[in-house]
Every structure is written in C-alpha cells, then in structure tokens.
C-alpha cells in the first residue's frame, strides 16, 4: 500500500467507526464523514450478540454468517479494550424462554437444528430457568441457554470513536451528497439505512425499531444478569442488562425513515415486558427511542467492492452490533486486497447492485 493512500468512510455509526479505526490501524489515511457521528441506529440498539438463539431451520446462511461474526468478537473487544481501556460487555449469556407449549416446542426445534450445525445450545427446564433468573414470571415453562454475550451499544460507539481518534482518523462533520465528490483512493459506504441514497441500486431500506431504557429504582428487583428473550402474544421482547437497569426491545415494522416513538410501540413493549418480568413496573422509564435498521431482503449485510474505488459496508439490519467486528476485519482485508471468505454470503453483487447509477467508479 502506498503510504499516502486515502480512505473516505461515509457514515459514523458502529460500522463506519469500526471500519475507520481498523483502516487507520492498517496504515491508511482515513477521513470519516458524518454530520452526527453515532446518532443513528447504533445509539438506539439493544446490544445482543445472539445469532445462535435466533437460528431457525433453513436459515443456514444467516446462522453461518452470524456465528462467524460472533467468533470475531473476543479478539475485536480485546483490541478495543487495549486501546481504550473500555470493556463493552454487559452479559455473558442469553436465555430464551418459553411461556407456552408452542414456544417450548420451538425452543427444542432451534436447539436440535443449531446444535446439529456444531454449536452448543442447552435446553433448561422450568426449575432451571427460575434458578438462573429468579425474577422471571412463574408462567415460564422452559428455556434455552446460549453462550452469547451482549454489549452496551453506547459504550461501544464511544469507545470506537476514541479508538478511531487515537488511530489518527480525521472526522469531518459533513453529510456527503454524492460519492463522486470524494477524491480518496477508496470510499467505504457505511451510511446505514441511508446508504441507498448514495448508491441507489443497493437494496437497503429502513426498518423501524422502538426500544426502552429502564432504570432500576431503590427497592425494585435487580435486572436479569443475562440477556432474556421471549415471545408474548406472538411479539418478540428482550431484555439486555445495563449497569443501571435494563434495555427492553424492540418493535419492528416498515415505516420509512420515521423515528418518532409511538404510544402503541411503548404500550406493547411495557405490557410484554411485564408479562415476562413482573417486577419491571417499579423501574423508571428513562428513555424511549426509535431508530432505522438498515434492512436487506435476505437479512444479510452488503460487504465488499461495489466498484474499483467503492466498498459497501452496510445493510446490517437487526444485527449490526453483532456483525461490526467481522465487518471491520473484512473491510480492512478488502482494502488490503485480500477479501475474507467468511463474508462471501454478504457479497453486495448478489442482488445485481453492481452498476453504479452516478459517475462514481
Ligand atoms: C431498536 C433497535 C434495536 C437493535 N438491537 C440490536 C441488537 O441487539 N444487536 C444487534 O446486533 N443489532 C441491533 N440493532 C441493529 C443495529 O443497531 C444496526 O444494525 C447498526 O447500528 C447499523 O450500524 P450502521 O453504522 O450501519 O448504521 P447507523 O448507526 O444508523 O449509522 C449510520 C450513520 O451514517 C450517517 N449518514 C447517513 N447518511 C450520511 C451521508 N450522506 N453522509 C455522511 N454520513 C451519513 C448517519 O448520520 C449515521 O451516523 C438494533 C437496531 C434498532 C433500531
């Protein structure tokens, strides 16, 4: 690589920040463009790293990709901690619970299928679940335990920003209107849900999600120590521990770029949370927020060259926290001319998105 080789990273969420940091560490001269670094979905998210618990028969590519992404986390987190002193983890395990017979059957299906792919999920009976997380509702029938950790997304954004600064990344608080205006040797498109505004052929669309941040109050039950996932009235609900309480998420629906928090979204999240953790009503409602997940048609991201100069690092949907470590390593390898085979399923050309509509190459 030439010493003066330059990279422009467009977008400063977890993906853009992690890519910028890793590119700078690899010796590139990096400029990150974002009018509001860390303000997108990355600030809103829960922080689960749970590809195994989300496994479902037939979704082999998603499972394989997610498991590969999870495997990149220990080293990535250790490197980030070495540079910043920040430990981003808030939990070490994920417990998915069943409240009725249908849910319990689903947990067995997931365990059989995921374990058949060489992973380790453990079915837990009612007494086992209560021993693990005593605050859960007495209606819980069974559980599925996975060695899937969780991170504090805001701690991650802040640590990545610090790591990028220390690695020499220049941050320009500007919105990029046209990639053709950038004269850098390479451009990494990491604008999250807005990525298709800069490369219209990319099949990335906003998928709205609302989420609550609840603070523990004196006398209220302690939050779960693991990530807890459940389904209530067919709706998924999850709890991700924080130092001062718990994050409860999340709604998911198509609403364009709308990030208003609706009463219905908050009502459903609170009702579903209380059905799983009855003591949660004592907590303080510290924050309700919403963000736009960068969704793709097959729930896999878009990582790799779009043209000689432009590399996509987008479309991370509901797994951007999980995938950030792998994406950063993959883009670093791509910039070095040696693409990682682990991201083959995220080939951005799989939907025929290679033809640039503007003048950029
Ligand atoms: C409610 C909710 C819960 C979630 N929970 C989880 C979870 O538990 N686990 C998990 O793995 N993932 C989760 N996600 C998904 C995760 O948050 C996203 O996949 C991830 O944040 C995407 O990161 P990003 O950097 O691509 O996008 P973003 O964080 O949205 O960042 C994009 C950035 O690009 C900038 N930008 C946009 N356009 C331009 C432009 N033209 N020029 C310059 N900059 C631009 C924006 O200002 C923004 O800062 C959740 C998401 C939501 C909404």
Tab-separated table of C-alpha atoms and ligand atoms in Angstrom:
chain	number	residue	atom	x	y	z
A	1	UNK	CA	0.000	0.000	0.000
A	2	UNK	CA	1.211	3.497	-0.790
A	3	UNK	CA	1.948	5.494	2.345
A	4	UNK	CA	-0.378	8.315	1.337
A	5	UNK	CA	-3.289	6.044	0.336
A	6	UNK	CA	-6.519	7.642	1.477
A	7	UNK	CA	-9.879	6.236	2.522
A	8	UNK	CA	-13.119	8.134	2.984
A	9	UNK	CA	-15.586	6.418	5.293
A	10	UNK	CA	-19.118	7.717	4.780
A	11	UNK	CA	-21.155	7.247	7.940
A	12	UNK	CA	-20.039	7.099	11.564
A	13	UNK	CA	-22.251	4.508	13.233
A	14	UNK	CA	-20.654	1.388	14.713
A	15	UNK	CA	-19.901	0.113	11.238
A	16	UNK	CA	-18.219	3.261	9.907
A	17	UNK	CA	-16.352	3.892	13.172
A	18	UNK	CA	-15.090	0.298	13.421
A	19	UNK	CA	-14.032	0.322	9.756
A	20	UNK	CA	-12.323	3.723	10.091
A	21	UNK	CA	-10.409	2.579	13.182
A	22	UNK	CA	-9.245	-0.648	11.564
A	23	UNK	CA	-8.318	1.040	8.269
A	24	UNK	CA	-6.248	3.639	10.150
A	25	UNK	CA	-4.545	0.888	12.156
A	26	UNK	CA	-3.667	-0.787	8.849
A	27	UNK	CA	-1.870	2.393	7.753
A	28	UNK	CA	-4.467	4.149	5.617
A	29	UNK	CA	-5.040	7.870	5.932
A	30	UNK	CA	-8.716	7.883	6.934
A	31	UNK	CA	-11.338	10.629	6.849
A	32	UNK	CA	-14.751	9.842	8.289
A	33	UNK	CA	-17.722	11.904	7.100
A	34	UNK	CA	-20.834	12.157	9.269
A	35	UNK	CA	-22.833	15.231	10.320
A	36	UNK	CA	-23.765	13.487	13.599
A	37	UNK	CA	-21.392	10.639	14.479
A	38	UNK	CA	-23.040	7.838	16.444
A	39	UNK	CA	-26.538	9.303	16.189
A	40	UNK	CA	-28.143	6.563	14.079
A	41	UNK	CA	-29.374	3.072	14.849
A	42	UNK	CA	-26.128	2.397	16.688
A	43	UNK	CA	-27.125	4.731	19.514
A	44	UNK	CA	-30.604	3.222	19.784
A	45	UNK	CA	-29.795	-0.515	19.670
A	46	UNK	CA	-30.042	-3.160	22.388
A	47	UNK	CA	-26.657	-4.852	22.085
A	48	UNK	CA	-27.476	-8.560	21.796
A	49	UNK	CA	-24.923	-10.727	20.013
A	50	UNK	CA	-27.289	-13.653	19.549
A	51	UNK	CA	-27.016	-15.478	16.202
A	52	UNK	CA	-27.494	-18.962	17.692
A	53	UNK	CA	-30.639	-18.215	19.706
A	54	UNK	CA	-32.119	-16.639	16.572
A	55	UNK	CA	-31.369	-19.710	14.465
A	56	UNK	CA	-34.219	-21.367	12.570
A	57	UNK	CA	-34.211	-24.411	10.251
A	58	UNK	CA	-33.472	-23.459	6.662
A	59	UNK	CA	-31.677	-20.218	7.517
A	60	UNK	CA	-28.250	-21.790	7.098
A	61	UNK	CA	-26.553	-18.743	5.577
A	62	UNK	CA	-27.782	-16.419	8.309
A	63	UNK	CA	-26.672	-18.847	11.041
A	64	UNK	CA	-23.265	-19.472	9.463
A	65	UNK	CA	-22.670	-15.758	8.934
A	66	UNK	CA	-23.853	-14.821	12.429
A	67	UNK	CA	-21.717	-17.489	14.079
A	68	UNK	CA	-18.671	-16.252	12.145
A	69	UNK	CA	-19.462	-12.707	13.257
A	70	UNK	CA	-19.710	-13.788	16.895
A	71	UNK	CA	-16.345	-15.559	16.637
A	72	UNK	CA	-14.689	-12.235	15.705
A	73	UNK	CA	-15.874	-10.552	18.899
A	74	UNK	CA	-13.419	-11.746	21.569
A	75	UNK	CA	-10.364	-10.560	19.655
A	76	UNK	CA	-12.060	-7.362	18.479
A	77	UNK	CA	-13.175	-6.492	22.028
A	78	UNK	CA	-9.706	-7.252	23.398
A	79	UNK	CA	-8.088	-4.950	20.815
A	80	UNK	CA	-10.621	-2.214	21.593
A	81	UNK	CA	-10.043	-2.601	25.334
A	82	UNK	CA	-6.273	-2.470	24.838
A	83	UNK	CA	-6.564	0.881	23.037
A	84	UNK	CA	-9.350	2.498	25.066
A	85	UNK	CA	-9.478	0.667	28.401
A	86	UNK	CA	-13.207	0.100	27.803
A	87	UNK	CA	-14.901	-3.271	28.376
A	88	UNK	CA	-18.068	-3.187	26.276
A	89	UNK	CA	-19.642	-6.419	27.529
A	90	UNK	CA	-22.680	-6.314	29.823
A	91	UNK	CA	-23.691	-10.007	29.821
A	92	UNK	CA	-22.122	-13.358	29.018
A	93	UNK	CA	-25.156	-15.500	28.219
A	94	UNK	CA	-28.521	-15.381	26.502
A	95	UNK	CA	-31.594	-17.165	27.884
A	96	UNK	CA	-34.592	-17.578	25.571
A	97	UNK	CA	-37.726	-18.555	27.451
A	98	UNK	CA	-40.976	-20.306	26.549
A	99	UNK	CA	-44.261	-19.361	28.208
A	100	UNK	CA	-46.454	-21.966	26.495
A	101	UNK	CA	-46.253	-25.355	24.806
A	102	UNK	CA	-45.805	-23.932	21.303
A	103	UNK	CA	-42.860	-21.793	22.403
A	104	UNK	CA	-41.303	-24.762	24.223
A	105	UNK	CA	-41.582	-26.847	21.030
A	106	UNK	CA	-39.908	-24.023	19.089
A	107	UNK	CA	-37.011	-23.974	21.566
A	108	UNK	CA	-36.484	-27.714	21.001
A	109	UNK	CA	-36.565	-27.163	17.228
A	110	UNK	CA	-33.963	-24.394	17.492
A	111	UNK	CA	-31.731	-26.433	19.829
A	112	UNK	CA	-31.829	-29.524	17.574
A	113	UNK	CA	-31.119	-27.578	14.415
A	114	UNK	CA	-28.437	-25.226	15.755
A	115	UNK	CA	-26.663	-27.978	17.690
A	116	UNK	CA	-26.775	-30.071	14.503
A	117	UNK	CA	-24.626	-27.334	12.954
A	118	UNK	CA	-21.907	-27.822	15.563
A	119	UNK	CA	-22.973	-25.224	18.136
A	120	UNK	CA	-23.993	-25.651	21.733
A	121	UNK	CA	-27.399	-24.577	22.984
A	122	UNK	CA	-28.703	-26.059	26.234
A	123	UNK	CA	-32.376	-26.718	26.962
A	124	UNK	CA	-33.318	-25.809	30.539
A	125	UNK	CA	-36.468	-26.902	32.404
A	126	UNK	CA	-38.761	-24.642	34.424
A	127	UNK	CA	-36.811	-25.072	37.674
A	128	UNK	CA	-33.559	-24.471	35.827
A	129	UNK	CA	-34.847	-21.217	34.358
A	130	UNK	CA	-36.021	-19.998	37.747
A	131	UNK	CA	-32.665	-20.849	39.272
A	132	UNK	CA	-30.887	-18.848	36.560
A	133	UNK	CA	-33.179	-15.805	36.629
A	134	UNK	CA	-35.436	-15.819	39.731
A	135	UNK	CA	-37.240	-12.600	38.795
A	136	UNK	CA	-38.913	-14.125	35.710
A	137	UNK	CA	-42.678	-14.749	35.700
A	138	UNK	CA	-43.863	-18.030	37.209
A	139	UNK	CA	-45.567	-18.856	33.909
A	140	UNK	CA	-42.194	-19.676	32.320
A	141	UNK	CA	-42.156	-23.317	31.149
A	142	UNK	CA	-38.688	-23.851	29.678
A	143	UNK	CA	-35.596	-22.073	28.434
A	144	UNK	CA	-32.719	-22.253	26.013
A	145	UNK	CA	-29.303	-21.136	27.219
A	146	UNK	CA	-26.559	-19.928	24.877
A	147	UNK	CA	-23.040	-18.636	25.458
A	148	UNK	CA	-23.933	-15.462	23.586
A	149	UNK	CA	-22.799	-12.234	25.214
A	150	UNK	CA	-24.221	-8.739	24.950
A	151	UNK	CA	-22.593	-5.349	24.741
A	152	UNK	CA	-23.577	-1.812	25.732
A	153	UNK	CA	-24.059	-0.204	22.323
A	154	UNK	CA	-23.413	3.327	23.599
A	155	UNK	CA	-20.234	2.276	25.344
A	156	UNK	CA	-19.191	0.636	22.057
A	157	UNK	CA	-19.876	3.755	19.963
A	158	UNK	CA	-17.968	5.935	22.436
A	159	UNK	CA	-15.006	3.514	22.621
A	160	UNK	CA	-14.824	3.180	18.831
A	161	UNK	CA	-14.838	6.948	18.477
A	162	UNK	CA	-11.929	7.144	20.937
A	163	UNK	CA	-10.039	4.325	19.188
A	164	UNK	CA	-10.553	5.996	15.814
A	165	UNK	CA	-9.307	9.336	17.195
A	166	UNK	CA	-6.223	7.714	18.671
A	167	UNK	CA	-5.501	5.880	15.413
A	168	UNK	CA	-5.460	9.247	13.620
A	169	UNK	CA	-8.853	9.206	11.871
A	170	UNK	CA	-9.973	12.688	10.803
A	171	UNK	CA	-13.674	13.286	11.427
A	172	UNK	CA	-15.467	15.759	9.184
A	173	UNK	CA	-18.964	16.600	10.461
A	174	UNK	CA	-20.454	16.784	6.964
A	175	UNK	CA	-23.159	14.973	5.044
A	176	UNK	CA	-21.870	13.500	1.788
A	177	UNK	CA	-24.325	14.270	-1.005
A	178	UNK	CA	-22.605	12.429	-3.851
A	179	UNK	CA	-19.781	9.875	-3.616
A	180	UNK	CA	-18.364	11.307	-6.853
A	181	UNK	CA	-17.345	14.422	-4.886
A	182	UNK	CA	-14.817	12.390	-2.870
A	183	UNK	CA	-11.348	12.096	-4.391
A	184	UNK	CA	-9.974	9.498	-1.961
A	185	UNK	CA	-8.284	6.328	-3.199
A	186	UNK	CA	-11.025	4.254	-1.595
A	187	UNK	CA	-14.503	5.049	-0.302
A	188	UNK	CA	-16.330	2.907	2.254
A	189	UNK	CA	-20.095	3.391	2.165
A	190	UNK	CA	-21.317	2.863	5.731
A	191	UNK	CA	-24.301	5.198	5.874
A	192	UNK	CA	-26.641	2.645	7.461
A	193	UNK	CA	-30.275	2.869	6.403
A	194	UNK	CA	-29.450	5.924	4.254
A	195	UNK	CA	-26.886	4.056	2.120
A	196	UNK	CA	-29.185	3.692	-0.901
A	197	UNK	CA	-29.410	7.496	-1.093
A	198	UNK	CA	-25.758	7.423	-2.176
A	199	UNK	CA	-25.862	4.174	-4.191
A	200	UNK	CA	-29.470	3.748	-5.341
A	201	UNK	CA	-29.043	0.172	-6.600
A	202	UNK	CA	-28.298	-1.071	-3.080
A	203	UNK	CA	-31.327	-2.917	-1.666
A	204	UNK	CA	-31.106	-1.252	1.751
A	205	UNK	CA	-34.278	0.041	3.372
A	206	UNK	CA	-35.095	1.473	6.808
A	207	UNK	CA	-36.781	-0.929	9.244
A	208	UNK	CA	-38.100	0.977	12.239
A	209	UNK	CA	-37.472	-0.203	15.783
A	210	UNK	CA	-38.591	1.275	19.118
A	211	UNK	CA	-36.838	0.444	22.380
A	212	UNK	CA	-36.988	1.428	26.072
A	213	UNK	CA	-34.272	2.168	28.595
A	214	UNK	CA	-35.406	1.391	32.138
A	215	UNK	CA	-33.560	2.420	35.284
A	216	UNK	CA	-33.645	0.374	38.471
A	217	UNK	CA	-35.011	2.255	41.499
A	218	UNK	CA	-34.304	1.701	45.179
A	219	UNK	CA	-36.269	-1.335	46.326
A	220	UNK	CA	-37.042	-2.632	42.846
A	221	UNK	CA	-35.930	-6.103	41.765
A	222	UNK	CA	-32.467	-6.341	40.235
A	223	UNK	CA	-32.478	-6.725	36.431
A	224	UNK	CA	-31.659	-10.097	34.847
A	225	UNK	CA	-27.940	-10.852	34.659
A	226	UNK	CA	-28.308	-12.462	31.224
A	227	UNK	CA	-29.997	-11.355	28.050
A	228	UNK	CA	-33.560	-12.687	28.295
A	229	UNK	CA	-35.613	-13.212	25.147
A	230	UNK	CA	-39.266	-14.196	24.967
A	231	UNK	CA	-42.374	-14.055	22.834
A	232	UNK	CA	-45.588	-12.526	24.161
A	233	UNK	CA	-48.781	-12.647	22.047
A	234	UNK	CA	-46.544	-13.599	19.110
A	235	UNK	CA	-44.388	-10.486	19.593
A	236	UNK	CA	-40.701	-10.824	20.425
A	237	UNK	CA	-39.459	-8.973	23.504
A	238	UNK	CA	-35.976	-8.948	25.002
A	239	UNK	CA	-34.085	-7.557	27.988
A	240	UNK	CA	-30.431	-6.559	27.792
A	241	UNK	CA	-28.756	-5.718	31.138
A	242	UNK	CA	-27.140	-2.343	31.743
A	243	UNK	CA	-25.137	-1.083	34.707
A	244	UNK	CA	-28.103	0.954	35.945
A	245	UNK	CA	-31.028	-1.153	34.731
A	246	UNK	CA	-32.124	-2.829	31.549
A	247	UNK	CA	-32.932	-2.156	27.895
A	248	UNK	CA	-36.255	-3.544	26.645
A	249	UNK	CA	-36.763	-4.015	22.934
A	250	UNK	CA	-37.915	-3.889	20.346
A	251	UNK	CA	-40.676	-3.213	17.856
A	252	UNK	CA	-40.019	-3.891	14.192
A	253	UNK	CA	-42.004	-2.568	11.255
A	254	UNK	CA	-41.747	-0.764	7.945
A	255	UNK	CA	-42.296	2.997	8.374
A	256	UNK	CA	-39.792	4.663	6.056
A	257	UNK	CA	-37.342	6.932	7.857
A	258	UNK	CA	-39.824	7.776	10.639
A	259	UNK	CA	-38.092	7.674	14.021
A	260	UNK	CA	-40.933	9.016	16.165
A	261	UNK	CA	-41.711	6.887	19.227
A	262	UNK	CA	-45.368	5.843	19.102
A	263	UNK	CA	-47.621	5.300	22.120
A	264	UNK	CA	-48.627	1.915	20.725
A	265	UNK	CA	-44.997	0.831	20.495
A	266	UNK	CA	-44.252	1.867	24.081
A	267	UNK	CA	-47.524	0.311	25.339
A	268	UNK	CA	-46.763	-3.058	23.716
A	269	UNK	CA	-43.174	-3.117	24.961
A	270	UNK	CA	-44.222	-2.331	28.541
A	271	UNK	CA	-47.065	-4.877	28.510
A	272	UNK	CA	-44.857	-7.606	27.051
A	273	UNK	CA	-42.019	-6.779	29.440
A	274	UNK	CA	-44.347	-7.048	32.459
A	275	UNK	CA	-45.606	-10.437	31.252
A	276	UNK	CA	-42.035	-11.735	31.411
A	277	UNK	CA	-40.601	-9.740	34.347
A	278	UNK	CA	-43.497	-8.793	36.634
A	279	UNK	CA	-41.345	-6.537	38.822
A	280	UNK	CA	-40.369	-4.272	35.962
A	281	UNK	CA	-43.255	-1.874	36.674
A	282	UNK	CA	-41.223	-0.470	39.574
A	283	UNK	CA	-38.471	0.725	37.241
A	284	UNK	CA	-38.096	4.292	35.982
A	285	UNK	CA	-38.835	4.796	32.285
A	286	UNK	CA	-35.582	6.600	31.498
A	287	UNK	CA	-35.839	6.772	27.729
A	288	UNK	CA	-37.910	5.634	24.764
A	289	UNK	CA	-36.229	5.914	21.389
A	290	UNK	CA	-36.510	4.663	17.839
A	291	UNK	CA	-34.076	4.047	15.012
A	292	UNK	CA	-33.859	2.820	11.443
A	293	UNK	CA	-32.228	-0.580	10.970
A	294	UNK	CA	-30.553	-0.855	7.566
A	295	UNK	CA	-32.535	-3.841	6.262
A	296	UNK	CA	-31.832	-6.060	3.238
A	297	UNK	CA	-34.098	-8.601	1.511
A	298	UNK	CA	-32.282	-11.669	2.910
A	299	UNK	CA	-31.221	-10.302	6.323
A	300	UNK	CA	-27.529	-10.495	5.424
A	301	UNK	CA	-25.388	-7.363	5.070
A	302	UNK	CA	-23.660	-5.989	1.981
A	303	UNK	CA	-19.883	-6.090	2.377
A	304	UNK	CA	-17.391	-5.806	-0.463
A	305	UNK	CA	-16.408	-3.836	-3.537
A	306	UNK	CA	-19.193	-2.130	-5.491
A	307	UNK	CA	-16.689	-0.700	-7.954
A	308	UNK	CA	-12.899	-0.314	-8.106
A	309	UNK	CA	-12.997	2.504	-5.583
A	310	UNK	CA	-16.165	1.975	-3.546
A	311	UNK	CA	-16.634	-0.679	-0.860
A	312	UNK	CA	-20.023	-1.341	0.726
A	313	UNK	CA	-20.246	-1.899	4.478
A	314	UNK	CA	-23.953	-1.623	5.041
A	315	UNK	CA	-27.282	-3.446	5.282
A	316	UNK	CA	-26.617	-4.864	8.753
A	317	UNK	CA	-30.314	-4.912	9.641
A	318	UNK	CA	-31.001	-6.024	13.203
A	319	UNK	CA	-27.513	-7.483	13.649
A	320	UNK	CA	-25.166	-4.542	13.200
A	321	UNK	CA	-23.736	-4.785	16.710
A	322	UNK	CA	-23.122	-8.493	16.237
A	323	UNK	CA	-21.547	-8.031	12.812
A	324	UNK	CA	-19.475	-4.899	13.450
A	325	UNK	CA	-16.328	-6.844	14.458
A	326	UNK	CA	-16.429	-9.066	11.379
A	327	UNK	CA	-17.288	-6.180	9.056
A	328	UNK	CA	-14.352	-4.110	10.315
A	329	UNK	CA	-11.958	-7.023	9.839
A	330	UNK	CA	-13.456	-7.807	6.421
A	331	UNK	CA	-13.180	-4.246	5.098
A	332	UNK	CA	-9.628	-3.994	6.414
A	333	UNK	CA	-8.816	-7.204	4.482
A	334	UNK	CA	-10.674	-5.938	1.401
A	335	UNK	CA	-8.661	-2.698	1.473
A	336	UNK	CA	-5.530	-4.844	1.651
A	337	UNK	CA	-6.610	-6.723	-1.466
A	338	UNK	CA	-7.303	-9.998	0.353
A	339	UNK	CA	-11.047	-10.394	0.894
A	340	UNK	CA	-12.181	-12.647	3.746
A	341	UNK	CA	-14.015	-15.757	2.580
A	342	UNK	CA	-16.149	-15.510	5.735
A	343	UNK	CA	-18.121	-12.640	4.191
A	344	UNK	CA	-18.796	-14.375	0.859
A	345	UNK	CA	-22.515	-14.632	1.746
A	346	UNK	CA	-22.562	-10.826	2.108
A	347	UNK	CA	-21.404	-10.228	-1.473
A	348	UNK	CA	-23.056	-6.921	-2.444
A	349	UNK	CA	-23.455	-8.137	-6.039
A	350	UNK	CA	-25.865	-10.922	-5.117
A	351	UNK	CA	-28.844	-8.676	-5.877
A	352	UNK	CA	-27.286	-7.233	-9.044
A	353	UNK	CA	-26.374	-3.978	-7.279
A	354	UNK	CA	-23.056	-3.552	-9.049
A	355	UNK	CA	-23.993	-0.999	-11.670
A	356	UNK	CA	-23.365	2.495	-10.392
A	357	UNK	CA	-26.032	4.984	-11.442
A	358	UNK	CA	-23.848	8.059	-10.983
A	359	UNK	CA	-20.418	8.955	-12.281
A	360	UNK	CA	-18.516	7.222	-9.478
A	361	UNK	CA	-16.300	4.197	-10.216
B	1	LIG	C1	-34.347	-0.769	18.205
B	1	LIG	C2	-33.103	-1.420	17.656
B	1	LIG	C3	-32.516	-2.454	18.366
B	1	LIG	C4	-31.377	-3.091	17.856
B	1	LIG	N1	-30.789	-4.082	18.585
B	1	LIG	C5	-29.697	-4.711	18.099
B	1	LIG	C6	-29.076	-5.743	18.838
B	1	LIG	O1	-29.491	-6.081	19.951
B	1	LIG	N2	-27.995	-6.381	18.285
B	1	LIG	C7	-27.502	-6.028	17.058
B	1	LIG	O2	-26.538	-6.665	16.602
B	1	LIG	N3	-28.056	-5.014	16.359
B	1	LIG	C8	-29.137	-4.363	16.835
B	1	LIG	N4	-29.734	-3.374	16.104
B	1	LIG	C9	-29.223	-3.087	14.770
B	1	LIG	C10	-28.029	-2.153	14.807
B	1	LIG	O3	-28.332	-1.048	15.610
B	1	LIG	C11	-27.708	-1.695	13.382
B	1	LIG	O4	-27.571	-2.797	12.506
B	1	LIG	C12	-26.393	-0.909	13.377
B	1	LIG	O5	-26.451	0.141	14.316
B	1	LIG	C13	-26.110	-0.370	11.996
B	1	LIG	O6	-24.962	0.423	12.111
B	1	LIG	P1	-24.569	1.433	10.949
B	1	LIG	O7	-23.294	2.065	11.372
B	1	LIG	O8	-24.629	0.724	9.648
B	1	LIG	O9	-25.778	2.483	10.910
B	1	LIG	P2	-26.106	3.724	11.839
B	1	LIG	O10	-25.773	3.506	13.251
B	1	LIG	O11	-27.525	4.106	11.538
B	1	LIG	O12	-25.121	4.846	11.330
B	1	LIG	C14	-25.220	5.411	10.048
B	1	LIG	C15	-24.538	6.753	10.118
B	1	LIG	O13	-24.442	7.273	8.792
B	1	LIG	C16	-24.608	8.664	8.833
B	1	LIG	N5	-25.011	9.093	7.495
B	1	LIG	C17	-26.152	8.810	6.848
B	1	LIG	N6	-26.142	9.408	5.633
B	1	LIG	C18	-24.940	10.044	5.522
B	1	LIG	C19	-24.344	10.830	4.500
B	1	LIG	N7	-24.976	11.065	3.327
B	1	LIG	N8	-23.108	11.365	4.714
B	1	LIG	C20	-22.463	11.114	5.893
B	1	LIG	N9	-22.997	10.369	6.891
B	1	LIG	C21	-24.223	9.845	6.698
B	1	LIG	C22	-25.674	8.876	9.909
B	1	LIG	O14	-25.593	10.194	10.456
B	1	LIG	C23	-25.323	7.797	10.926
B	1	LIG	O15	-24.497	8.291	11.968
B	1	LIG	C24	-30.840	-2.686	16.604
B	1	LIG	C25	-31.415	-1.617	15.918
B	1	LIG	C26	-32.543	-0.990	16.433
B	1	LIG	C27	-33.142	0.177	15.682
